[in-house]
């Protein structure tokens, strides 16, 4: 049976698409057949982050409306055998994701994949509700910053009330906190909420800390999920998050400032 | 000593301020979120039941959802006129 994971946050720009791309790629790297779906109708971007924007022919809405079959819309990743991208449409009709259509497509995907990652749009409107509806797990992407933490709290409340699991009174969606754009140095100086602070406020177990890193922009510039960059600290952090998601114990890296050697400190290199 | 404090004021770290503000605002928002959806309907139904037996005005019933430690408490206040007359049933 497939596992459905929604990547959500409430707030925009915190790293949902970056996280969706990295988690999906990480799961596929470990041999799990994975599809990552863009639920942000009208503002398609997952294709760019995954580097397959020129291969989009059919999209989610085409499949829902019966204009294309699922296999025609799924884009097979060129780097990884087990990885597929399901792009969304650029239509301006935000309500194009009709409940019955999405249900049908999700059932088809469940039969074919081990992991289904749903990249949610920002906000708490129709698109975000549709993205979280089918979830078994939720990765709450949060920046250590007041508005992001507040919005995460809001989306946690919505998960508990509006998901299919909540509707059917099944076991609740399993929540995971992923703290992104984390800067251990600023935390130590008392300028940024710490991982313990955010964990305490939201009371959601931590899946990972993704350090603020220039390599994330480089990755999206080139359409390469950051987890594929062996030199990227953010990539290593995502690798840890994937391992933890699969049940491995991993020490929480990047929570404390790195001890820099004398020469590196002198050169001021991060 | 005071002049030292004046020259070098010890400020609360902004992260601590952020945490306190968030805890306050979220406690408030969570309380408002937890289930008052059904309260107006419950109030209406209760009023209808009470009216089966006594005359009561629209604002005779007050329904509140509170919390004590680990349990939620549903508080219902029914206000009746002093000489509430029973309807002939």
mmCIF file of C-alpha atoms in Angstrom:
data_model
loop_
_atom_site.group_PDB
_atom_site.id
_atom_site.type_symbol
_atom_site.label_atom_id
_atom_site.label_comp_id
_atom_site.label_asym_id
_atom_site.label_seq_id
_atom_site.Cartn_x
_atom_site.Cartn_y
_atom_site.Cartn_z
ATOM 1 C CA UNK A 1 0.000 0.000 0.000
ATOM 2 C CA UNK A 2 1.329 3.398 -0.939
ATOM 3 C CA UNK A 3 2.176 6.050 1.619
ATOM 4 C CA UNK A 4 0.913 9.554 0.874
ATOM 5 C CA UNK A 5 2.991 12.432 2.242
ATOM 6 C CA UNK A 6 1.869 16.047 2.051
ATOM 7 C CA UNK A 7 4.489 18.770 2.229
ATOM 8 C CA UNK A 8 2.707 21.783 3.653
ATOM 9 C CA UNK A 9 3.263 24.976 5.652
ATOM 10 C CA UNK A 10 0.499 27.522 5.360
ATOM 11 C CA UNK A 11 3.002 30.259 4.656
ATOM 12 C CA UNK A 12 4.566 30.717 1.231
ATOM 13 C CA UNK A 13 8.252 30.770 0.402
ATOM 14 C CA UNK A 14 9.417 28.587 3.279
ATOM 15 C CA UNK A 15 10.706 25.744 1.083
ATOM 16 C CA UNK A 16 7.812 23.389 0.331
ATOM 17 C CA UNK A 17 8.769 22.733 -3.281
ATOM 18 C CA UNK A 18 12.487 22.446 -2.459
ATOM 19 C CA UNK A 19 11.550 19.952 0.263
ATOM 20 C CA UNK A 20 9.134 18.003 -1.951
ATOM 21 C CA UNK A 21 11.790 17.668 -4.646
ATOM 22 C CA UNK A 22 14.489 16.649 -2.156
ATOM 23 C CA UNK A 23 12.352 14.146 -0.222
ATOM 24 C CA UNK A 24 11.013 12.503 -3.400
ATOM 25 C CA UNK A 25 14.510 12.266 -4.885
ATOM 26 C CA UNK A 26 15.882 10.900 -1.602
ATOM 27 C CA UNK A 27 13.230 8.194 -1.391
ATOM 28 C CA UNK A 28 13.850 7.204 -5.021
ATOM 29 C CA UNK A 29 17.625 7.098 -4.378
ATOM 30 C CA UNK A 30 16.910 4.513 -1.721
ATOM 31 C CA UNK A 31 15.071 2.369 -4.216
ATOM 32 C CA UNK A 32 11.478 3.342 -3.507
ATOM 33 C CA UNK A 33 9.241 4.020 -6.482
ATOM 34 C CA UNK A 34 8.128 7.595 -5.827
ATOM 35 C CA UNK A 35 6.004 10.237 -7.521
ATOM 36 C CA UNK A 36 5.959 13.902 -6.584
ATOM 37 C CA UNK A 37 2.787 15.849 -7.449
ATOM 38 C CA UNK A 38 2.448 19.597 -7.848
ATOM 39 C CA UNK A 39 -0.851 20.759 -6.289
ATOM 40 C CA UNK A 40 -0.172 24.448 -6.898
ATOM 41 C CA UNK A 41 -2.606 24.923 -9.784
ATOM 42 C CA UNK A 42 -1.877 28.057 -11.783
ATOM 43 C CA UNK A 43 1.566 28.516 -10.279
ATOM 44 C CA UNK A 44 3.452 25.501 -11.546
ATOM 45 C CA UNK A 45 7.003 25.382 -10.231
ATOM 46 C CA UNK A 46 7.890 21.862 -9.202
ATOM 47 C CA UNK A 47 8.814 21.109 -12.822
ATOM 48 C CA UNK A 48 11.474 23.845 -12.728
ATOM 49 C CA UNK A 49 12.922 22.707 -9.406
ATOM 50 C CA UNK A 50 13.018 19.110 -10.690
ATOM 51 C CA UNK A 51 14.526 20.256 -14.001
ATOM 52 C CA UNK A 52 11.856 18.733 -16.261
ATOM 53 C CA UNK A 53 10.001 21.905 -17.336
ATOM 54 C CA UNK A 54 10.592 21.270 -21.041
ATOM 55 C CA UNK A 55 9.152 17.786 -20.886
ATOM 56 C CA UNK A 56 5.684 18.743 -19.614
ATOM 57 C CA UNK A 57 3.065 17.674 -22.163
ATOM 58 C CA UNK A 58 -0.007 16.776 -20.124
ATOM 59 C CA UNK A 59 -0.782 17.774 -16.556
ATOM 60 C CA UNK A 60 -2.873 16.957 -13.477
ATOM 61 C CA UNK A 61 -5.965 18.792 -14.771
ATOM 62 C CA UNK A 62 -5.749 17.028 -18.161
ATOM 63 C CA UNK A 63 -5.823 13.681 -16.359
ATOM 64 C CA UNK A 64 -8.692 14.741 -14.076
ATOM 65 C CA UNK A 65 -10.731 15.898 -17.060
ATOM 66 C CA UNK A 66 -9.983 12.689 -18.943
ATOM 67 C CA UNK A 67 -8.033 14.475 -21.703
ATOM 68 C CA UNK A 68 -4.965 12.348 -20.999
ATOM 69 C CA UNK A 69 -4.093 9.109 -19.289
ATOM 70 C CA UNK A 70 -2.018 9.147 -16.117
ATOM 71 C CA UNK A 71 0.945 7.488 -17.851
ATOM 72 C CA UNK A 72 0.968 10.218 -20.483
ATOM 73 C CA UNK A 73 1.254 12.936 -17.851
ATOM 74 C CA UNK A 74 3.840 11.342 -15.552
ATOM 75 C CA UNK A 75 7.384 12.481 -16.329
ATOM 76 C CA UNK A 76 10.082 9.922 -15.622
ATOM 77 C CA UNK A 77 13.171 11.482 -14.069
ATOM 78 C CA UNK A 78 16.307 11.232 -16.235
ATOM 79 C CA UNK A 79 18.627 10.762 -13.262
ATOM 80 C CA UNK A 80 16.739 8.238 -11.167
ATOM 81 C CA UNK A 81 14.940 5.162 -12.324
ATOM 82 C CA UNK A 82 12.270 5.137 -9.629
ATOM 83 C CA UNK A 83 11.371 8.821 -9.671
ATOM 84 C CA UNK A 84 8.392 10.432 -11.429
ATOM 85 C CA UNK A 85 7.097 14.001 -11.547
ATOM 86 C CA UNK A 86 3.409 14.807 -11.970
ATOM 87 C CA UNK A 87 3.159 18.448 -13.062
ATOM 88 C CA UNK A 88 0.183 20.682 -12.457
ATOM 89 C CA UNK A 89 -1.616 22.925 -14.892
ATOM 90 C CA UNK A 90 -1.157 26.627 -15.489
ATOM 91 C CA UNK A 91 -4.912 27.254 -15.628
ATOM 92 C CA UNK A 92 -6.228 30.212 -13.694
ATOM 93 C CA UNK A 93 -9.215 28.234 -12.488
ATOM 94 C CA UNK A 94 -8.109 27.458 -8.935
ATOM 95 C CA UNK A 95 -11.008 25.072 -8.360
ATOM 96 C CA UNK A 96 -10.066 22.837 -11.274
ATOM 97 C CA UNK A 97 -8.933 20.159 -8.815
ATOM 98 C CA UNK A 98 -12.304 18.511 -8.380
ATOM 99 C CA UNK A 99 -12.673 16.159 -5.434
ATOM 100 C CA UNK A 100 -13.841 13.071 -7.367
ATOM 101 C CA UNK A 101 -11.199 13.550 -10.046
ATOM 102 C CA UNK A 102 -8.398 13.868 -7.510
ATOM 103 C CA UNK A 103 -9.695 10.830 -5.603
ATOM 104 C CA UNK A 104 -9.628 8.752 -8.782
ATOM 105 C CA UNK A 105 -6.100 9.869 -9.733
ATOM 106 C CA UNK A 106 -4.831 9.227 -6.195
ATOM 107 C CA UNK A 107 -6.261 5.688 -6.279
ATOM 108 C CA UNK A 108 -4.464 5.041 -9.565
ATOM 109 C CA UNK A 109 -1.199 6.395 -8.171
ATOM 110 C CA UNK A 110 -1.549 4.341 -4.983
ATOM 111 C CA UNK A 111 -1.656 1.202 -7.064
ATOM 112 C CA UNK A 112 1.600 2.059 -8.835
ATOM 113 C CA UNK A 113 3.844 3.817 -6.334
ATOM 114 C CA UNK A 114 5.327 3.238 -2.882
ATOM 115 C CA UNK A 115 5.476 6.910 -1.976
ATOM 116 C CA UNK A 116 3.310 9.772 -3.205
ATOM 117 C CA UNK A 117 4.583 13.231 -2.259
ATOM 118 C CA UNK A 118 2.026 16.044 -2.514
ATOM 119 C CA UNK A 119 3.601 19.478 -2.873
ATOM 120 C CA UNK A 120 0.975 21.809 -1.379
ATOM 121 C CA UNK A 121 0.372 25.407 -2.426
ATOM 122 C CA UNK A 122 0.649 28.086 0.248
ATOM 123 C CA UNK A 123 -2.466 29.259 2.054
ATOM 124 C CA UNK A 124 -5.444 27.382 3.462
ATOM 125 C CA UNK A 125 -7.669 27.520 0.380
ATOM 126 C CA UNK A 126 -8.979 24.775 -1.892
ATOM 127 C CA UNK A 127 -5.586 23.773 -3.336
ATOM 128 C CA UNK A 128 -3.939 23.356 0.059
ATOM 129 C CA UNK A 129 -6.946 21.454 1.430
ATOM 130 C CA UNK A 130 -6.929 19.132 -1.600
ATOM 131 C CA UNK A 131 -3.196 18.501 -1.207
ATOM 132 C CA UNK A 132 -3.509 17.459 2.438
ATOM 133 C CA UNK A 133 -6.786 15.543 2.127
ATOM 134 C CA UNK A 134 -5.297 12.152 1.204
ATOM 135 C CA UNK A 135 -2.243 12.366 3.459
ATOM 136 C CA UNK A 136 -0.993 9.607 5.739
ATOM 137 C CA UNK A 137 1.980 11.731 6.768
ATOM 138 C CA UNK A 138 2.481 15.503 6.784
ATOM 139 C CA UNK A 139 5.813 17.244 6.607
ATOM 140 C CA UNK A 140 5.287 20.706 8.093
ATOM 141 C CA UNK A 141 7.922 22.985 6.604
ATOM 142 C CA UNK A 142 8.645 25.844 8.982
ATOM 143 C CA UNK A 143 11.133 28.700 9.098
ATOM 144 C CA UNK A 144 12.337 29.722 12.563
ATOM 145 C CA UNK A 145 10.364 32.950 12.304
ATOM 146 C CA UNK A 146 7.093 34.118 13.930
ATOM 147 C CA UNK A 147 4.754 34.229 10.931
ATOM 148 C CA UNK A 148 5.869 30.850 9.629
ATOM 149 C CA UNK A 149 5.460 29.187 13.051
ATOM 150 C CA UNK A 150 1.998 30.676 13.478
ATOM 151 C CA UNK A 151 0.892 29.523 10.011
ATOM 152 C CA UNK A 152 2.283 26.047 10.699
ATOM 153 C CA UNK A 153 0.167 25.882 13.835
ATOM 154 C CA UNK A 154 -2.852 26.802 11.770
ATOM 155 C CA UNK A 155 -2.172 24.120 9.158
ATOM 156 C CA UNK A 156 -1.658 21.522 11.942
ATOM 157 C CA UNK A 157 -5.161 22.375 13.180
ATOM 158 C CA UNK A 158 -6.535 21.983 9.660
ATOM 159 C CA UNK A 159 -4.807 18.595 9.230
ATOM 160 C CA UNK A 160 -6.527 17.384 12.383
ATOM 161 C CA UNK A 161 -9.938 18.550 11.157
ATOM 162 C CA UNK A 162 -10.059 18.385 7.370
ATOM 163 C CA UNK A 163 -7.960 15.411 6.248
ATOM 164 C CA UNK A 164 -9.583 12.228 5.009
ATOM 165 C CA UNK A 165 -8.213 10.410 8.047
ATOM 166 C CA UNK A 166 -9.934 12.949 10.299
ATOM 167 C CA UNK A 167 -13.174 12.707 8.315
ATOM 168 C CA UNK A 168 -13.212 8.924 8.539
ATOM 169 C CA UNK A 169 -12.116 9.000 12.188
ATOM 170 C CA UNK A 170 -9.065 6.862 11.368
ATOM 171 C CA UNK A 171 -5.687 7.206 13.090
ATOM 172 C CA UNK A 172 -4.606 10.825 12.579
ATOM 173 C CA UNK A 173 -2.132 12.034 9.977
ATOM 174 C CA UNK A 174 1.419 11.567 11.310
ATOM 175 C CA UNK A 175 3.085 14.958 11.565
ATOM 176 C CA UNK A 176 6.774 15.742 11.079
ATOM 177 C CA UNK A 177 8.406 19.105 11.606
ATOM 178 C CA UNK A 178 11.066 20.182 9.137
ATOM 179 C CA UNK A 179 12.835 23.364 10.106
ATOM 180 C CA UNK A 180 14.322 25.067 7.062
ATOM 181 C CA UNK A 181 16.613 28.081 6.553
ATOM 182 C CA UNK A 182 18.052 27.425 10.000
ATOM 183 C CA UNK A 183 21.064 29.411 11.087
ATOM 184 C CA UNK A 184 22.765 27.903 14.171
ATOM 185 C CA UNK A 185 24.994 30.956 14.572
ATOM 186 C CA UNK A 186 22.022 33.295 14.811
ATOM 187 C CA UNK A 187 20.279 30.926 17.208
ATOM 188 C CA UNK A 188 23.335 31.002 19.459
ATOM 189 C CA UNK A 189 23.308 34.792 19.402
ATOM 190 C CA UNK A 190 19.644 34.768 20.462
ATOM 191 C CA UNK A 191 18.506 36.263 17.164
ATOM 192 C CA UNK A 192 16.547 33.254 15.916
ATOM 193 C CA UNK A 193 14.087 30.778 17.429
ATOM 194 C CA UNK A 194 15.895 27.519 18.207
ATOM 195 C CA UNK A 195 14.785 24.050 17.136
ATOM 196 C CA UNK A 196 13.788 23.374 20.764
ATOM 197 C CA UNK A 197 11.686 26.566 20.830
ATOM 198 C CA UNK A 198 9.772 25.643 17.676
ATOM 199 C CA UNK A 199 9.348 22.036 18.778
ATOM 200 C CA UNK A 200 7.963 23.210 22.108
ATOM 201 C CA UNK A 201 5.554 25.703 20.545
ATOM 202 C CA UNK A 202 4.170 23.360 17.876
ATOM 203 C CA UNK A 203 4.653 20.046 19.741
ATOM 204 C CA UNK A 204 5.443 18.130 16.574
ATOM 205 C CA UNK A 205 8.438 15.731 16.457
ATOM 206 C CA UNK A 206 11.365 16.973 14.414
ATOM 207 C CA UNK A 207 12.206 15.278 11.109
ATOM 208 C CA UNK A 208 15.170 17.460 10.284
ATOM 209 C CA UNK A 209 16.930 20.787 10.318
ATOM 210 C CA UNK A 210 17.900 22.210 6.951
ATOM 211 C CA UNK A 211 20.597 24.846 7.381
ATOM 212 C CA UNK A 212 20.414 28.119 5.465
ATOM 213 C CA UNK A 213 22.626 27.430 2.488
ATOM 214 C CA UNK A 214 23.604 29.130 -0.749
ATOM 215 C CA UNK A 215 23.548 25.744 -2.441
ATOM 216 C CA UNK A 216 19.716 25.683 -2.365
ATOM 217 C CA UNK A 217 19.513 28.565 -4.829
ATOM 218 C CA UNK A 218 22.207 26.976 -6.985
ATOM 219 C CA UNK A 219 20.175 23.769 -7.051
ATOM 220 C CA UNK A 220 16.966 25.472 -8.164
ATOM 221 C CA UNK A 221 18.908 27.571 -10.697
ATOM 222 C CA UNK A 222 20.018 24.386 -12.409
ATOM 223 C CA UNK A 223 16.905 22.273 -11.824
ATOM 224 C CA UNK A 224 18.733 19.723 -9.672
ATOM 225 C CA UNK A 225 17.125 18.670 -6.384
ATOM 226 C CA UNK A 226 19.561 19.871 -3.697
ATOM 227 C CA UNK A 227 19.838 16.364 -2.229
ATOM 228 C CA UNK A 228 21.799 15.377 -5.372
ATOM 229 C CA UNK A 229 24.536 17.939 -4.609
ATOM 230 C CA UNK A 230 27.137 16.043 -2.571
ATOM 231 C CA UNK A 231 28.814 19.272 -1.457
ATOM 232 C CA UNK A 232 25.646 20.881 -0.084
ATOM 233 C CA UNK A 233 25.033 20.940 3.691
ATOM 234 C CA UNK A 234 21.300 21.325 2.938
ATOM 235 C CA UNK A 235 21.507 18.255 0.725
ATOM 236 C CA UNK A 236 23.123 16.236 3.546
ATOM 237 C CA UNK A 237 20.437 17.469 5.932
ATOM 238 C CA UNK A 238 17.710 16.303 3.541
ATOM 239 C CA UNK A 239 19.450 12.942 3.261
ATOM 240 C CA UNK A 240 19.246 12.652 7.053
ATOM 241 C CA UNK A 241 15.562 13.626 6.964
ATOM 242 C CA UNK A 242 14.812 10.900 4.405
ATOM 243 C CA UNK A 243 16.695 8.337 6.522
ATOM 244 C CA UNK A 244 14.758 9.379 9.634
ATOM 245 C CA UNK A 245 11.495 9.214 7.737
ATOM 246 C CA UNK A 246 12.346 5.598 6.852
ATOM 247 C CA UNK A 247 12.924 4.846 10.518
ATOM 248 C CA UNK A 248 16.708 5.231 10.870
ATOM 249 C CA UNK A 249 18.212 6.968 13.878
ATOM 250 C CA UNK A 250 20.427 9.862 12.861
ATOM 251 C CA UNK A 251 22.085 12.474 14.992
ATOM 252 C CA UNK A 252 20.604 15.947 14.464
ATOM 253 C CA UNK A 253 23.285 17.776 12.497
ATOM 254 C CA UNK A 254 23.330 21.530 11.923
ATOM 255 C CA UNK A 255 21.608 22.295 15.236
ATOM 256 C CA UNK A 256 24.783 23.755 16.717
ATOM 257 C CA UNK A 257 27.210 26.169 15.090
ATOM 258 C CA UNK A 258 29.973 24.393 13.247
ATOM 259 C CA UNK A 259 33.372 24.531 14.871
ATOM 260 C CA UNK A 260 35.394 26.284 12.289
ATOM 261 C CA UNK A 261 39.100 25.811 11.901
ATOM 262 C CA UNK A 262 41.314 28.841 12.380
ATOM 263 C CA UNK A 263 42.036 29.213 8.686
ATOM 264 C CA UNK A 264 38.387 28.882 7.598
ATOM 265 C CA UNK A 265 37.324 31.383 10.248
ATOM 266 C CA UNK A 266 40.015 33.740 9.011
ATOM 267 C CA UNK A 267 38.838 33.352 5.433
ATOM 268 C CA UNK A 268 35.244 33.765 6.597
ATOM 269 C CA UNK A 269 33.949 30.851 4.600
ATOM 270 C CA UNK A 270 30.670 29.252 5.604
ATOM 271 C CA UNK B 1 26.546 49.989 38.936
ATOM 272 C CA UNK B 2 23.490 51.770 37.616
ATOM 273 C CA UNK B 3 25.578 53.781 35.226
ATOM 274 C CA UNK B 4 27.035 50.486 33.936
ATOM 275 C CA UNK B 5 23.518 49.165 33.270
ATOM 276 C CA UNK B 6 22.692 52.448 31.562
ATOM 277 C CA UNK B 7 25.719 52.294 29.309
ATOM 278 C CA UNK B 8 25.412 48.603 28.528
ATOM 279 C CA UNK B 9 21.738 47.706 28.808
ATOM 280 C CA UNK B 10 21.077 43.956 28.934
ATOM 281 C CA UNK B 11 18.439 43.365 26.342
ATOM 282 C CA UNK B 12 16.233 40.285 26.172
ATOM 283 C CA UNK B 13 17.273 38.310 23.099
ATOM 284 C CA UNK B 14 14.765 38.875 20.281
ATOM 285 C CA UNK B 15 14.308 35.102 19.907
ATOM 286 C CA UNK B 16 12.993 34.951 23.487
ATOM 287 C CA UNK B 17 10.570 37.766 22.736
ATOM 288 C CA UNK B 18 9.435 35.903 19.614
ATOM 289 C CA UNK B 19 8.830 32.707 21.573
ATOM 290 C CA UNK B 20 6.800 34.451 24.267
ATOM 291 C CA UNK B 21 4.689 36.332 21.743
ATOM 292 C CA UNK B 22 4.007 33.163 19.761
ATOM 293 C CA UNK B 23 3.031 31.172 22.840
ATOM 294 C CA UNK B 24 0.566 33.865 23.848
ATOM 295 C CA UNK B 25 -1.068 34.356 20.474
ATOM 296 C CA UNK B 26 -1.250 30.619 19.708
ATOM 297 C CA UNK B 27 -2.805 29.774 23.077
ATOM 298 C CA UNK B 28 -5.523 32.283 22.240
ATOM 299 C CA UNK B 29 -6.016 31.072 18.655
ATOM 300 C CA UNK B 30 -6.118 27.389 19.620
ATOM 301 C CA UNK B 31 -8.783 28.066 22.240
ATOM 302 C CA UNK B 32 -10.942 29.822 19.656
ATOM 303 C CA UNK B 33 -10.405 27.001 17.166
ATOM 304 C CA UNK B 34 -11.283 23.973 19.267
ATOM 305 C CA UNK B 35 -14.779 23.058 18.317
ATOM 306 C CA UNK B 36 -17.125 25.993 18.924
ATOM 307 C CA UNK B 37 -18.600 25.100 15.514
ATOM 308 C CA UNK B 38 -21.415 23.146 17.122
ATOM 309 C CA UNK B 39 -22.108 25.539 19.995
ATOM 310 C CA UNK B 40 -24.691 27.753 18.247
ATOM 311 C CA UNK B 41 -26.612 24.692 17.036
ATOM 312 C CA UNK B 42 -26.493 23.137 20.502
ATOM 313 C CA UNK B 43 -27.771 26.381 21.984
ATOM 314 C CA UNK B 44 -30.693 26.419 19.542
ATOM 315 C CA UNK B 45 -31.650 22.804 20.254
ATOM 316 C CA UNK B 46 -31.428 23.253 24.016
ATOM 317 C CA UNK B 47 -33.632 26.313 23.824
ATOM 318 C CA UNK B 48 -36.240 24.339 21.889
ATOM 319 C CA UNK B 49 -36.235 21.616 24.550
ATOM 320 C CA UNK B 50 -36.511 24.096 27.417
ATOM 321 C CA UNK B 51 -39.399 25.815 25.635
ATOM 322 C CA UNK B 52 -41.321 22.562 25.537
ATOM 323 C CA UNK B 53 -41.730 22.903 29.287
ATOM 324 C CA UNK B 54 -41.388 26.562 30.228
ATOM 325 C CA UNK B 55 -41.551 29.932 28.542
ATOM 326 C CA UNK B 56 -38.098 31.187 27.830
ATOM 327 C CA UNK B 57 -36.694 34.082 25.813
ATOM 328 C CA UNK B 58 -34.123 33.679 23.036
ATOM 329 C CA UNK B 59 -31.260 34.751 25.284
ATOM 330 C CA UNK B 60 -32.263 32.551 28.201
ATOM 331 C CA UNK B 61 -29.547 30.020 27.453
ATOM 332 C CA UNK B 62 -25.814 30.593 27.500
ATOM 333 C CA UNK B 63 -23.508 27.828 26.264
ATOM 334 C CA UNK B 64 -19.785 27.997 26.903
ATOM 335 C CA UNK B 65 -16.935 25.583 26.276
ATOM 336 C CA UNK B 66 -14.165 25.930 28.823
ATOM 337 C CA UNK B 67 -11.175 23.920 29.855
ATOM 338 C CA UNK B 68 -9.834 22.734 33.191
ATOM 339 C CA UNK B 69 -6.454 21.045 33.067
ATOM 340 C CA UNK B 70 -6.959 17.966 30.885
ATOM 341 C CA UNK B 71 -10.737 18.028 30.375
ATOM 342 C CA UNK B 72 -13.113 20.233 28.407
ATOM 343 C CA UNK B 73 -16.078 21.568 30.322
ATOM 344 C CA UNK B 74 -19.384 22.387 28.696
ATOM 345 C CA UNK B 75 -21.111 25.051 30.737
ATOM 346 C CA UNK B 76 -24.810 25.656 30.176
ATOM 347 C CA UNK B 77 -26.677 28.422 31.987
ATOM 348 C CA UNK B 78 -30.437 28.576 31.712
ATOM 349 C CA UNK B 79 -32.138 31.667 32.998
ATOM 350 C CA UNK B 80 -35.848 31.432 33.687
ATOM 351 C CA UNK B 81 -38.388 34.042 34.782
ATOM 352 C CA UNK B 82 -39.138 33.813 38.527
ATOM 353 C CA UNK B 83 -42.657 32.554 38.102
ATOM 354 C CA UNK B 84 -41.936 30.205 35.257
ATOM 355 C CA UNK B 85 -45.198 28.589 34.370
ATOM 356 C CA UNK B 86 -45.249 25.077 33.075
ATOM 357 C CA UNK B 87 -47.033 24.579 29.763
ATOM 358 C CA UNK B 88 -49.850 22.167 29.763
ATOM 359 C CA UNK B 89 -48.311 19.182 28.037
#
